[in-house]
Amino acid sequence: MSAQLGGQPILILKEGSSRTRGRDAQGMNIAAAKAVASAVRTTLGPKGMDKMLVDTIGDVVITNDGVTILKEMDIEHPAAKMMVEIAKTQDDEVGDGTTTAVVVGGELLKKAEDLLEQDVHPTVIAQGYRQAANKAQEILRDIAFDIQPGDTAILTKIAETAMTGKGAESSKEKLCELIVKAITMVTDEDGTVDTENVKIEKKVGGSIDDSEIIEGMIIDKERVHSGMPKLVKDAKVLLLNAAIEFKKTEVDAEISITSPDQLQMFLDEEEKMIKTIVNKVIASGANVVFCQKGIDDIAQHYLAKAGIFAVRRVKKSDMEKLARATGAALVSSIDAISTEELGKAGRIEERKVSGEEMIFVEECYNPKAVSIIIKGGTDHVVDELERAIEDALRVVGVVVEDKKVVAGGGAPEIELSLRLREYASSVGGRAQLAIEAFASALEIIPRTLAENAGLDPIDMLVDLRAAHEQGKKTFGLDVFAAKAADMKAAGVVEPLRVKTQAISSAAEVAVMILRIDDVIASSGKGGGMPSEEEMAAMGGMGGMPGMM
Ligand SMILES: Nc1ncnc2c1ncn2[C@@H]1O[C@H](COP(=O)(O)OP(=O)(O)OP(=O)(O)O)[C@@H](O)[C@H]1O
Ligand SMILES: [Mg+2]
């Protein structure tokens, strides 16, 4: 980039920087965003496929979850990264619908490309898309129906819809029951749900069917010393974020010991210090200690002697959950140990799960602490199960809060598409073209559901449109029977928020990318058009190479 001054070019960018403008810039950004969408498209719906992602050190993740796939892929292109962001936002806001958001975003850009070719100005498209997105929110609220937060039957259906296609088919019913139970337990009187209160603990071994729910917390640790009690009733819990160890010197110091007496003195001193710490713990009245750091052998011995149940190297996230569950404060220095900082639990016990010891913290001070133990044959199975359960927990939580749901299976998308077309003709002008493009972009959801199930997308769309034209608003694609069917009656229902969020963030990212007409990148960044090969690699299985 340079300006001219008296014939002399003035360089304002560093050497090696690149700049792409106008249609080229748009073309590149749109291509990158579409590539991201096509990478996750095949995973959509109950018959969607999974992806196997292998990272640089060979770790394998097998998943169907849109946001997980995109997070695992090392995406570099700035516009492609914006698409990944919408998946993350969707995940943060509702926990489900990440694939939908990205696929709709990609399709909006594809339709925009057609309009750009017809010389419709990007700002006109952007304006039309915004209008359409606002109208879509209105229509969605109109077609949503109310549910009672106590209606466990419908909540179970919602959990099932969120879990479909995520590798838990055989035990879906049982798991969904657990999920609804867990959410009911953690719902506040004012109707808010914090899914953080539900802890998921994974165990490889056994089958998915052996998964269970525990009222309380489970920590995947053992007590440090076999001389400690296995069970503590009326536990007074100390949460310590400091090591129970002899303090090492901060600087490298050398202690020269020249006689056996001196060595004994040194060891005695060390033991005395540890004893002082243990005495402080005893004096506080604690009978259970969860320590985020280490506990020295000598300390373990003295704690065991005092009948204290101690656990070391507890994860930070577990410490935080324990603080909530027991009402204990996190104590970060030995000097701060005192009775006031302790929390309570009815019983703390070490028990075996699938042949491994785990610690159960039950009858908690805060009854909202709930854990689900999930079991499965292999690491990959339990990992994917955990993601599916997380999605379902969030979705059920969202519905308990909002009390609004829509039918699934592409029903809302078809209805939106129909009504947005009507709306477009009432708007007229060039914006009409953009709104119509938005309307047809939404059909990508039922179309993809059909394609992924091996059905003819054209036939299915015709069927669905016909049903909706007859006022059957909840008709979606029954991928198992290969025809349009009443999704509400079939129990395929999703939270309204999944759809409102997906459509608004898809529209936002499309508009943002469309409005860019100049890409100025310092050397090596910014990316050009991904090559045919890279696009193909992304659309298929496996990882995505850097799109440079
Ligand atoms: N039994 C079913 N029949 C028809 N469609 C279904 C059924 N179950 C779920 N769906 C549809 O599948 C779509 C969701 O698919 P999927 O869960 O793979 O993607 P997502 O929710 O968008 O993203 P992710 O779950 O990866 O975050 C929704 O449109 C939903 O209505
Ligand atoms: Mg989903």
Coordinates of C-alpha atoms and ligand atoms in Angstrom, one line a residue:
M1 CA 0.0 0.0 0.0
S2 CA 1.5 3.3 -1.0
A3 CA 0.7 6.9 -1.7
Q4 CA 2.4 9.3 -4.0
L5 CA 4.1 12.5 -3.1
G6 CA 5.8 14.4 -5.9
G7 CA 6.3 11.2 -7.9
Q8 CA 7.9 9.5 -4.8
P9 CA 6.0 6.5 -3.6
I10 CA 5.4 6.5 0.2
L11 CA 5.2 3.1 1.8
I12 CA 3.0 2.9 4.8
L13 CA 3.0 -0.8 5.4
K14 CA 5.8 -3.1 6.3
E15 CA 7.5 -5.0 3.6
G16 CA 5.8 -8.3 2.8
S17 CA 2.4 -7.1 3.8
S18 CA -0.4 -7.9 1.4
R19 CA -3.6 -6.3 0.5
T20 CA -6.6 -7.6 -1.3
R21 CA -9.5 -5.4 -2.2
G22 CA -13.1 -5.4 -3.5
R23 CA -14.6 -8.4 -5.1
D24 CA -11.4 -10.4 -4.6
A25 CA -11.4 -9.8 -0.9
Q26 CA -15.0 -10.8 -0.7
G27 CA -14.5 -13.8 -2.8
M28 CA -11.7 -15.1 -0.6
N29 CA -13.5 -14.5 2.6
I30 CA -16.7 -16.1 1.4
A31 CA -14.8 -19.1 0.1
A32 CA -13.1 -19.6 3.4
A33 CA -16.3 -19.3 5.4
K34 CA -18.1 -21.7 3.1
A35 CA -15.3 -24.2 3.5
V36 CA -15.8 -24.1 7.2
A37 CA -19.5 -24.7 6.8
S38 CA -19.0 -27.6 4.4
A39 CA -16.6 -29.2 6.9
V40 CA -19.3 -29.7 9.5
R41 CA -22.3 -30.1 7.2
T42 CA -22.1 -33.9 7.0
T43 CA -22.5 -34.2 10.8
L44 CA -25.9 -32.5 11.0
G45 CA -28.9 -34.4 12.2
P46 CA -29.7 -37.9 13.6
K47 CA -28.1 -39.6 10.7
G48 CA -25.1 -37.3 10.5
M49 CA -21.6 -38.8 10.3
D50 CA -18.8 -38.3 12.8
K51 CA -15.4 -36.9 12.3
M52 CA -12.1 -38.3 13.4
L53 CA -9.6 -35.5 14.3
V54 CA -6.0 -36.3 14.8
D55 CA -3.8 -33.7 16.3
T56 CA -0.1 -33.1 15.9
I57 CA 0.9 -35.5 18.7
G58 CA -1.5 -38.2 17.4
D59 CA -4.3 -37.8 19.9
V60 CA -7.6 -38.8 18.4
V61 CA -11.0 -37.2 18.9
I62 CA -14.1 -38.8 17.4
T63 CA -17.1 -36.5 17.4
N64 CA -20.2 -35.2 15.8
D65 CA -20.3 -32.0 17.8
G66 CA -19.9 -29.0 15.5
V67 CA -18.1 -26.7 17.9
T68 CA -15.7 -29.5 19.0
I69 CA -14.8 -30.3 15.4
L70 CA -14.1 -26.6 14.7
K71 CA -12.1 -26.1 17.9
E72 CA -9.9 -29.1 17.2
M73 CA -9.2 -28.0 13.6
D74 CA -6.4 -25.6 13.5
I75 CA -8.1 -22.9 11.5
E76 CA -6.0 -20.0 10.4
H77 CA -7.9 -18.0 7.8
P78 CA -9.3 -14.9 9.5
A79 CA -12.8 -15.2 7.9
A80 CA -12.9 -18.9 8.6
K81 CA -12.1 -18.1 12.2
M82 CA -15.1 -15.8 12.3
M83 CA -17.3 -18.8 11.5
V84 CA -15.7 -20.8 14.3
E85 CA -16.6 -17.9 16.6
I86 CA -20.3 -18.3 15.9
A87 CA -20.1 -22.0 16.8
K88 CA -18.4 -21.0 20.1
T89 CA -21.0 -18.3 20.8
Q90 CA -23.8 -20.8 20.1
D91 CA -22.1 -23.2 22.5
D92 CA -21.7 -20.6 25.2
E93 CA -25.3 -19.4 24.9
V94 CA -27.2 -22.6 24.5
G95 CA -24.8 -25.5 24.3
D96 CA -26.5 -27.0 21.2
G97 CA -27.1 -26.1 17.5
T98 CA -23.5 -25.2 16.8
T99 CA -23.5 -27.1 13.5
T100 CA -26.8 -25.5 12.5
A101 CA -25.4 -22.0 13.1
V102 CA -22.3 -22.6 11.0
V103 CA -24.2 -24.3 8.2
V104 CA -26.7 -21.5 8.0
G105 CA -23.9 -18.9 8.1
G106 CA -22.2 -20.6 5.2
E107 CA -25.3 -20.9 3.1
L108 CA -26.2 -17.2 3.7
L109 CA -22.8 -16.3 2.2
K110 CA -23.3 -18.7 -0.7
K111 CA -26.6 -17.0 -1.6
A112 CA -25.0 -13.6 -1.1
E113 CA -22.3 -14.6 -3.6
D114 CA -25.0 -15.2 -6.3
L115 CA -26.5 -11.8 -5.6
L116 CA -23.1 -10.1 -5.8
E117 CA -22.7 -11.7 -9.2
Q118 CA -26.0 -10.0 -10.2
D119 CA -24.4 -6.7 -9.1
V120 CA -26.4 -6.3 -6.0
H121 CA -24.3 -4.1 -3.7
P122 CA -23.0 -5.8 -0.5
T123 CA -24.6 -3.1 1.7
V124 CA -28.0 -3.8 0.1
I125 CA -27.5 -7.5 0.8
A126 CA -26.4 -6.8 4.4
Q127 CA -29.4 -4.6 5.0
G128 CA -31.8 -7.2 3.6
Y129 CA -30.2 -9.9 5.7
R130 CA -30.5 -7.8 8.8
Q131 CA -34.2 -7.2 8.1
A132 CA -34.8 -10.8 7.4
A133 CA -33.0 -11.9 10.6
N134 CA -35.1 -9.6 12.7
K135 CA -38.3 -10.8 11.0
A136 CA -37.2 -14.4 11.6
Q137 CA -36.9 -13.8 15.3
E138 CA -40.5 -12.5 15.3
I139 CA -41.8 -15.5 13.3
L140 CA -39.9 -18.0 15.5
R141 CA -41.4 -16.5 18.7
D142 CA -44.8 -16.8 17.0
I143 CA -44.5 -20.5 16.1
A144 CA -42.9 -21.5 19.4
F145 CA -45.1 -23.3 22.0
D146 CA -45.1 -23.1 25.8
I147 CA -44.2 -26.0 28.1
Q148 CA -44.3 -26.4 31.8
P149 CA -40.9 -26.7 33.5
G150 CA -42.3 -29.6 35.6
D151 CA -43.3 -31.6 32.5
T152 CA -40.6 -34.2 32.6
A153 CA -42.0 -36.2 29.6
I154 CA -41.3 -33.3 27.3
L155 CA -38.0 -32.4 28.9
T156 CA -36.9 -35.9 28.3
K157 CA -37.9 -35.6 24.6
I158 CA -35.9 -32.4 24.4
A159 CA -32.8 -34.1 25.9
E160 CA -33.3 -36.9 23.4
T161 CA -33.4 -34.6 20.4
A162 CA -30.2 -33.0 21.6
M163 CA -28.5 -36.3 22.0
T164 CA -29.6 -37.9 18.7
G165 CA -26.8 -38.9 16.4
K166 CA -24.2 -38.5 19.1
G167 CA -23.3 -42.1 19.7
A168 CA -25.6 -42.8 22.6
E169 CA -28.5 -44.3 20.7
S170 CA -28.9 -47.5 22.6
S171 CA -29.0 -46.0 26.1
K172 CA -30.5 -42.7 25.2
E173 CA -33.7 -43.1 27.2
K174 CA -31.9 -43.9 30.4
L175 CA -29.4 -41.1 30.0
C176 CA -32.1 -38.6 29.2
E177 CA -33.9 -39.6 32.3
L178 CA -30.7 -38.9 34.4
I179 CA -30.2 -35.6 32.6
V180 CA -33.8 -34.4 33.4
K181 CA -33.5 -35.5 37.0
A182 CA -30.2 -33.7 37.4
I183 CA -31.6 -30.5 35.9
T184 CA -34.7 -30.7 38.1
M185 CA -32.4 -31.1 41.2
V186 CA -30.3 -28.0 40.3
T187 CA -33.1 -25.7 39.4
D188 CA -33.4 -22.7 41.7
E189 CA -36.8 -21.6 43.2
D190 CA -36.8 -18.6 40.9
G191 CA -36.5 -21.0 37.9
T192 CA -32.9 -20.3 36.9
V193 CA -30.6 -23.3 36.2
D194 CA -26.9 -23.3 36.5
T195 CA -25.6 -26.4 34.7
E196 CA -22.2 -25.8 36.4
N197 CA -23.8 -27.5 39.4
V198 CA -23.9 -30.8 37.5
K199 CA -20.6 -32.5 37.4
I200 CA -19.8 -35.1 34.9
E201 CA -17.3 -37.8 35.9
K202 CA -16.1 -40.2 33.3
K203 CA -15.1 -43.8 33.8
V204 CA -13.9 -46.2 31.2
G205 CA -15.2 -49.6 31.9
G206 CA -18.7 -51.1 32.1
S207 CA -21.4 -50.0 29.7
I208 CA -23.3 -46.8 29.1
D209 CA -26.2 -48.4 30.8
D210 CA -24.3 -48.4 34.1
S211 CA -24.2 -44.7 34.2
E212 CA -25.7 -43.2 37.3
I213 CA -26.6 -40.0 39.1
I214 CA -25.3 -39.1 42.5
E215 CA -26.8 -36.5 44.8
G216 CA -23.5 -34.8 45.6
M217 CA -20.1 -34.6 44.1
I218 CA -17.6 -37.3 42.9
I219 CA -13.9 -36.7 42.9
D220 CA -11.7 -39.0 40.8
K221 CA -9.1 -39.3 43.6
E222 CA -8.1 -41.6 46.5
R223 CA -7.4 -40.7 50.0
V224 CA -3.6 -40.3 50.5
H225 CA -3.1 -42.9 53.2
S226 CA -4.7 -46.3 53.8
G227 CA -4.7 -45.6 57.6
M228 CA -7.3 -42.9 57.1
P229 CA -11.0 -43.6 57.6
K230 CA -12.9 -44.7 54.4
L231 CA -16.0 -43.0 55.5
V232 CA -16.5 -39.7 57.4
K233 CA -19.9 -38.8 58.6
D234 CA -20.7 -35.2 59.5
A235 CA -17.7 -34.0 57.6
K236 CA -16.1 -30.7 58.5
V237 CA -14.3 -29.9 55.2
L238 CA -11.1 -27.9 54.8
L239 CA -10.3 -26.8 51.2
L240 CA -6.6 -26.0 51.2
N241 CA -4.8 -24.4 48.3
A242 CA -1.3 -24.7 49.9
A243 CA 1.0 -27.6 50.2
I244 CA 1.3 -29.5 53.5
E245 CA 5.0 -29.9 53.0
F246 CA 8.3 -28.7 54.3
K247 CA 8.9 -25.4 52.7
K248 CA 11.6 -25.5 50.1
T249 CA 13.9 -22.5 50.0
E250 CA 13.1 -20.0 47.2
V251 CA 16.7 -19.6 46.1
D252 CA 19.1 -22.5 45.4
A253 CA 20.8 -22.9 48.7
E254 CA 23.2 -25.5 49.8
I255 CA 23.1 -26.8 53.3
S256 CA 26.3 -28.5 54.3
I257 CA 25.9 -31.2 56.9
T258 CA 29.1 -32.5 58.3
S259 CA 28.0 -34.8 61.1
P260 CA 25.2 -37.4 61.6
D261 CA 23.9 -35.2 64.5
Q262 CA 23.4 -32.3 62.2
L263 CA 21.5 -34.4 59.8
Q264 CA 19.2 -35.7 62.6
M265 CA 18.7 -32.1 63.7
F266 CA 17.8 -31.1 60.2
L267 CA 15.3 -33.9 59.8
D268 CA 13.8 -33.2 63.3
E269 CA 13.3 -29.6 62.3
E270 CA 11.6 -30.6 59.1
E271 CA 9.2 -32.9 61.0
K272 CA 8.5 -30.3 63.6
M273 CA 7.4 -27.8 60.9
I274 CA 5.1 -30.4 59.3
K275 CA 3.7 -31.3 62.6
T276 CA 2.9 -27.6 63.3
I277 CA 0.9 -27.5 60.0
V278 CA -1.0 -30.7 60.8
N279 CA -1.7 -29.4 64.3
K280 CA -3.2 -26.3 62.8
V281 CA -5.5 -28.5 60.7
I282 CA -6.5 -30.6 63.7
A283 CA -7.1 -27.4 65.8
S284 CA -9.5 -26.1 63.2
G285 CA -11.7 -29.1 63.8
A286 CA -11.5 -30.3 60.2
N287 CA -11.9 -34.0 59.7
V288 CA -11.6 -33.9 55.9
V289 CA -9.0 -32.1 53.9
F290 CA -9.0 -31.5 50.2
C291 CA -5.6 -30.1 49.2
Q292 CA -5.0 -28.6 45.8
K293 CA -1.3 -29.1 46.2
G294 CA 0.9 -31.9 47.6
I295 CA 0.8 -33.6 51.0
D296 CA 4.1 -34.8 52.3
D297 CA 4.6 -38.4 53.5
I298 CA 5.2 -37.3 57.1
A299 CA 2.1 -35.1 56.9
Q300 CA 0.1 -38.0 55.6
H301 CA 1.2 -40.1 58.5
Y302 CA 0.2 -37.5 61.1
L303 CA -3.1 -36.7 59.4
A304 CA -3.9 -40.5 59.3
K305 CA -3.0 -40.7 63.0
A306 CA -5.5 -37.9 63.8
G307 CA -8.2 -39.8 61.9
I308 CA -8.4 -37.1 59.2
F309 CA -9.5 -38.0 55.7
A310 CA -7.1 -36.2 53.3
V311 CA -6.9 -36.0 49.5
R312 CA -4.1 -34.3 47.6
R313 CA -3.7 -32.7 44.2
V314 CA -7.4 -32.0 43.7
K315 CA -8.1 -30.2 40.4
K316 CA -8.8 -26.5 40.7
S317 CA -12.2 -26.9 39.0
D318 CA -13.1 -29.6 41.6
M319 CA -12.0 -27.4 44.4
E320 CA -14.3 -24.6 43.2
K321 CA -17.2 -27.1 42.9
L322 CA -16.4 -28.4 46.4
A323 CA -16.4 -24.9 47.8
R324 CA -19.9 -24.5 46.4
A325 CA -21.2 -27.9 47.5
T326 CA -19.8 -27.7 51.0
G327 CA -19.9 -24.0 51.7
A328 CA -16.2 -24.0 52.6
A329 CA -13.9 -21.2 51.7
L330 CA -10.8 -21.9 49.7
V331 CA -7.9 -21.4 52.1
S332 CA -4.7 -20.3 50.3
S333 CA -2.2 -20.2 53.2
I334 CA -1.5 -22.4 56.1
D335 CA -1.8 -19.4 58.5
A336 CA -5.3 -18.8 57.4
I337 CA -6.6 -22.2 58.4
S338 CA -9.5 -21.7 60.9
T339 CA -12.8 -23.1 61.9
E340 CA -14.7 -20.4 60.1
E341 CA -13.3 -21.4 56.8
L342 CA -14.6 -25.0 57.0
G343 CA -17.6 -26.4 55.0
K344 CA -20.0 -29.3 55.7
A345 CA -21.2 -32.5 54.1
G346 CA -23.3 -35.3 55.6
R347 CA -21.0 -38.1 54.4
I348 CA -17.7 -38.3 52.6
E349 CA -16.7 -41.8 51.5
E350 CA -14.2 -43.6 49.2
R351 CA -16.0 -46.2 47.1
K352 CA -15.1 -48.3 44.1
V353 CA -16.5 -47.5 40.7
S354 CA -15.6 -49.9 37.9
G355 CA -12.8 -51.2 40.1
E356 CA -11.3 -47.8 40.8
E357 CA -11.6 -45.8 44.0
M358 CA -13.4 -42.5 43.9
I359 CA -14.5 -40.1 46.5
F360 CA -18.1 -39.4 47.0
V361 CA -19.2 -36.2 48.8
E362 CA -22.8 -36.6 49.7
E363 CA -25.6 -35.0 51.7
C364 CA -23.9 -31.7 50.9
Y365 CA -24.5 -28.4 52.6
N366 CA -25.7 -27.1 49.2
P367 CA -28.2 -29.7 47.9
K368 CA -27.8 -28.4 44.4
A369 CA -24.6 -30.3 43.8
V370 CA -25.3 -33.2 41.5
S371 CA -22.9 -35.6 39.6
I372 CA -23.4 -38.0 36.8
I373 CA -21.0 -40.9 36.4
I374 CA -20.8 -41.9 32.8
K375 CA -19.3 -45.3 31.8
G376 CA -18.5 -46.6 28.5
G377 CA -16.2 -49.1 26.7
T378 CA -13.4 -46.8 25.6
D379 CA -12.0 -43.3 26.1
H380 CA -13.5 -42.1 22.8
V381 CA -16.9 -43.4 23.7
V382 CA -17.0 -41.7 27.1
D383 CA -15.6 -38.5 25.7
E384 CA -18.3 -38.3 23.0
L385 CA -20.9 -39.3 25.5
E386 CA -19.8 -36.5 27.8
R387 CA -20.2 -34.0 25.0
A388 CA -23.6 -35.3 24.2
I389 CA -24.7 -35.2 27.8
E390 CA -23.3 -31.6 28.2
D391 CA -25.4 -30.5 25.2
A392 CA -28.5 -32.2 26.5
L393 CA -28.0 -30.7 30.0
R394 CA -27.6 -27.2 28.6
V395 CA -30.6 -27.6 26.4
V396 CA -32.9 -28.9 29.1
G397 CA -31.7 -26.1 31.4
V398 CA -32.5 -23.6 28.7
V399 CA -36.0 -24.9 28.3
V400 CA -36.6 -24.9 32.0
E401 CA -35.6 -21.3 32.1
D402 CA -37.4 -20.1 28.9
K403 CA -40.3 -22.5 28.8
K404 CA -40.4 -22.1 25.0
V405 CA -39.8 -24.8 22.4
V406 CA -40.1 -25.3 18.7
A407 CA -40.4 -28.5 16.6
G408 CA -37.2 -30.0 15.1
G409 CA -36.4 -31.8 12.0
G410 CA -36.2 -28.7 9.9
A411 CA -39.8 -27.6 10.6
P412 CA -39.0 -24.1 11.9
E413 CA -36.6 -23.5 9.0
I414 CA -39.2 -24.4 6.4
E415 CA -41.9 -22.3 8.1
L416 CA -39.4 -19.4 8.3
S417 CA -38.5 -19.8 4.7
L418 CA -42.1 -19.6 3.6
R419 CA -43.1 -16.7 5.7
L420 CA -39.9 -14.7 4.9
R421 CA -40.7 -15.0 1.2
E422 CA -44.2 -13.5 1.9
Y423 CA -42.5 -10.8 3.9
A424 CA -40.0 -10.1 1.1
S425 CA -42.7 -9.4 -1.4
S426 CA -44.2 -6.9 1.0
V427 CA -40.8 -5.1 1.2
G428 CA -40.1 -4.9 -2.5
G429 CA -37.1 -3.3 -4.1
R430 CA -33.6 -4.7 -4.1
A431 CA -33.9 -5.7 -0.4
Q432 CA -36.5 -8.1 -1.5
L433 CA -33.9 -10.1 -3.3
A434 CA -31.7 -10.3 -0.2
I435 CA -34.6 -11.4 2.0
E436 CA -35.6 -14.0 -0.5
A437 CA -32.0 -15.2 -0.5
F438 CA -32.1 -15.4 3.2
A439 CA -35.4 -17.4 3.0
S440 CA -34.0 -20.0 0.7
A441 CA -30.7 -20.2 2.6
L442 CA -32.6 -21.5 5.7
E443 CA -33.8 -24.5 3.6
I444 CA -30.2 -25.8 3.9
I445 CA -31.1 -27.4 7.2
P446 CA -33.9 -29.7 6.1
R447 CA -32.0 -30.2 2.8
T448 CA -28.9 -31.4 4.7
L449 CA -30.9 -33.5 7.1
A450 CA -32.3 -35.3 4.0
E451 CA -28.9 -35.6 2.3
N452 CA -27.2 -37.0 5.4
A453 CA -29.9 -39.6 5.7
G454 CA -29.4 -40.6 2.1
L455 CA -32.8 -39.2 1.0
D456 CA -33.5 -37.2 -2.0
P457 CA -33.4 -33.6 -0.9
I458 CA -35.6 -32.2 -3.6
D459 CA -38.5 -34.6 -3.0
M460 CA -38.2 -34.0 0.7
L461 CA -38.3 -30.3 0.4
V462 CA -41.3 -30.4 -1.9
D463 CA -43.1 -32.6 0.7
L464 CA -42.2 -30.3 3.5
R465 CA -43.2 -27.1 1.6
A466 CA -46.5 -28.6 0.7
A467 CA -47.2 -29.5 4.3
H468 CA -46.3 -26.0 5.5
E469 CA -48.4 -24.4 2.8
Q470 CA -51.4 -26.3 4.3
G471 CA -50.7 -24.7 7.7
K472 CA -48.9 -27.8 9.2
K473 CA -46.3 -25.7 11.0
T474 CA -44.7 -28.4 13.0
F475 CA -44.1 -30.7 10.0
G476 CA -40.4 -31.6 9.7
L477 CA -38.4 -34.4 8.1
D478 CA -38.8 -37.8 9.6
V479 CA -35.5 -39.1 8.5
F480 CA -36.4 -42.7 9.6
A481 CA -39.7 -42.9 7.6
A482 CA -38.3 -40.7 4.8
K483 CA -41.3 -38.4 4.7
A484 CA -42.7 -35.2 6.2
A485 CA -44.2 -35.8 9.6
D486 CA -45.4 -33.9 12.6
M487 CA -42.3 -33.4 14.6
K488 CA -44.1 -32.1 17.7
A489 CA -46.2 -35.2 17.9
A490 CA -43.1 -37.4 17.3
G491 CA -41.4 -35.7 20.3
V492 CA -38.6 -34.1 18.2
V493 CA -38.6 -30.7 20.0
E494 CA -35.8 -28.2 20.6
P495 CA -35.5 -25.1 22.7
L496 CA -36.6 -21.9 20.9
R497 CA -33.3 -20.3 22.0
V498 CA -31.3 -22.8 19.9
K499 CA -33.0 -21.5 16.8
T500 CA -33.1 -17.8 17.6
Q501 CA -29.5 -17.8 18.6
A502 CA -28.3 -19.9 15.6
I503 CA -30.1 -17.7 13.1
S504 CA -29.1 -14.4 14.6
S505 CA -25.4 -15.3 14.9
A506 CA -25.4 -16.8 11.4
A507 CA -26.8 -13.6 10.0
E508 CA -24.4 -11.5 12.0
V509 CA -21.3 -13.3 10.7
A510 CA -22.6 -13.3 7.1
V511 CA -23.2 -9.5 7.3
M512 CA -19.8 -8.9 8.9
I513 CA -18.0 -10.9 6.2
L514 CA -20.0 -9.3 3.4
R515 CA -19.1 -5.8 4.5
I516 CA -15.4 -6.4 4.3
D517 CA -14.0 -5.1 1.0
D518 CA -10.4 -4.7 2.0
V519 CA -8.0 -7.2 3.6
I520 CA -4.7 -5.8 4.7
A521 CA -2.5 -8.4 6.1
S522 CA 1.0 -8.2 7.5
S523 CA 3.3 -10.7 6.0
G524 CA 2.3 -14.3 6.2
K525 CA -1.1 -13.7 7.6
G526 CA -4.5 -12.9 6.2
G527 CA -4.7 -15.8 3.8
G528 CA -5.7 -16.0 0.2
M529 CA -8.2 -18.2 -1.4
P530 CA -8.0 -21.8 -0.2
S531 CA -7.0 -24.1 -3.0
E532 CA -9.3 -26.7 -4.5
E533 CA -7.4 -29.3 -2.6
E534 CA -7.8 -27.6 0.7
M535 CA -11.5 -27.1 0.2
A536 CA -11.9 -30.8 -0.7
A537 CA -9.9 -31.8 2.4
M538 CA -12.1 -29.7 4.6
G539 CA -15.3 -31.0 3.1
G540 CA -14.3 -34.5 3.7
M541 CA -13.0 -36.3 6.8
G542 CA -9.9 -35.4 8.8
G543 CA -8.1 -32.4 9.9
M544 CA -7.9 -29.1 8.0
P545 CA -4.6 -27.8 6.8
G546 CA -3.7 -24.2 7.4
M547 CA -5.7 -22.3 4.9
M548 CA -3.1 -19.9 3.6
Ligands
LIG1 N1 -35.3 -37.6 15.4 C1 -35.1 -36.6 14.6 N2 -35.7 -36.5 13.4 C2 -35.4 -35.5 12.6 N3 -34.6 -34.5 12.9 C3 -34.0 -34.5 14.0 C4 -34.2 -35.6 15.0 N4 -33.4 -35.3 16.0 C5 -32.7 -34.2 15.8 N5 -33.0 -33.7 14.6 C6 -32.6 -32.4 13.9 O1 -31.2 -32.5 13.8 C7 -30.7 -31.2 13.9 C8 -29.6 -31.1 14.9 O2 -28.5 -31.9 14.5 P1 -27.1 -31.9 15.3 O3 -27.4 -32.1 16.7 O4 -26.2 -32.8 14.6 O5 -26.5 -30.5 15.0 P2 -26.6 -29.2 15.9 O6 -27.5 -29.3 17.1 O7 -26.9 -28.0 15.0 O8 -25.1 -29.0 16.4 P3 -24.3 -29.7 17.6 O9 -25.2 -30.7 18.2 O10 -23.2 -30.3 16.9 O11 -23.9 -28.6 18.4 C9 -31.8 -30.3 14.3 O12 -32.3 -29.6 13.1 C10 -32.8 -31.2 14.8 O13 -34.1 -30.8 14.7
MG2 MG -27.3 -31.0 18.5

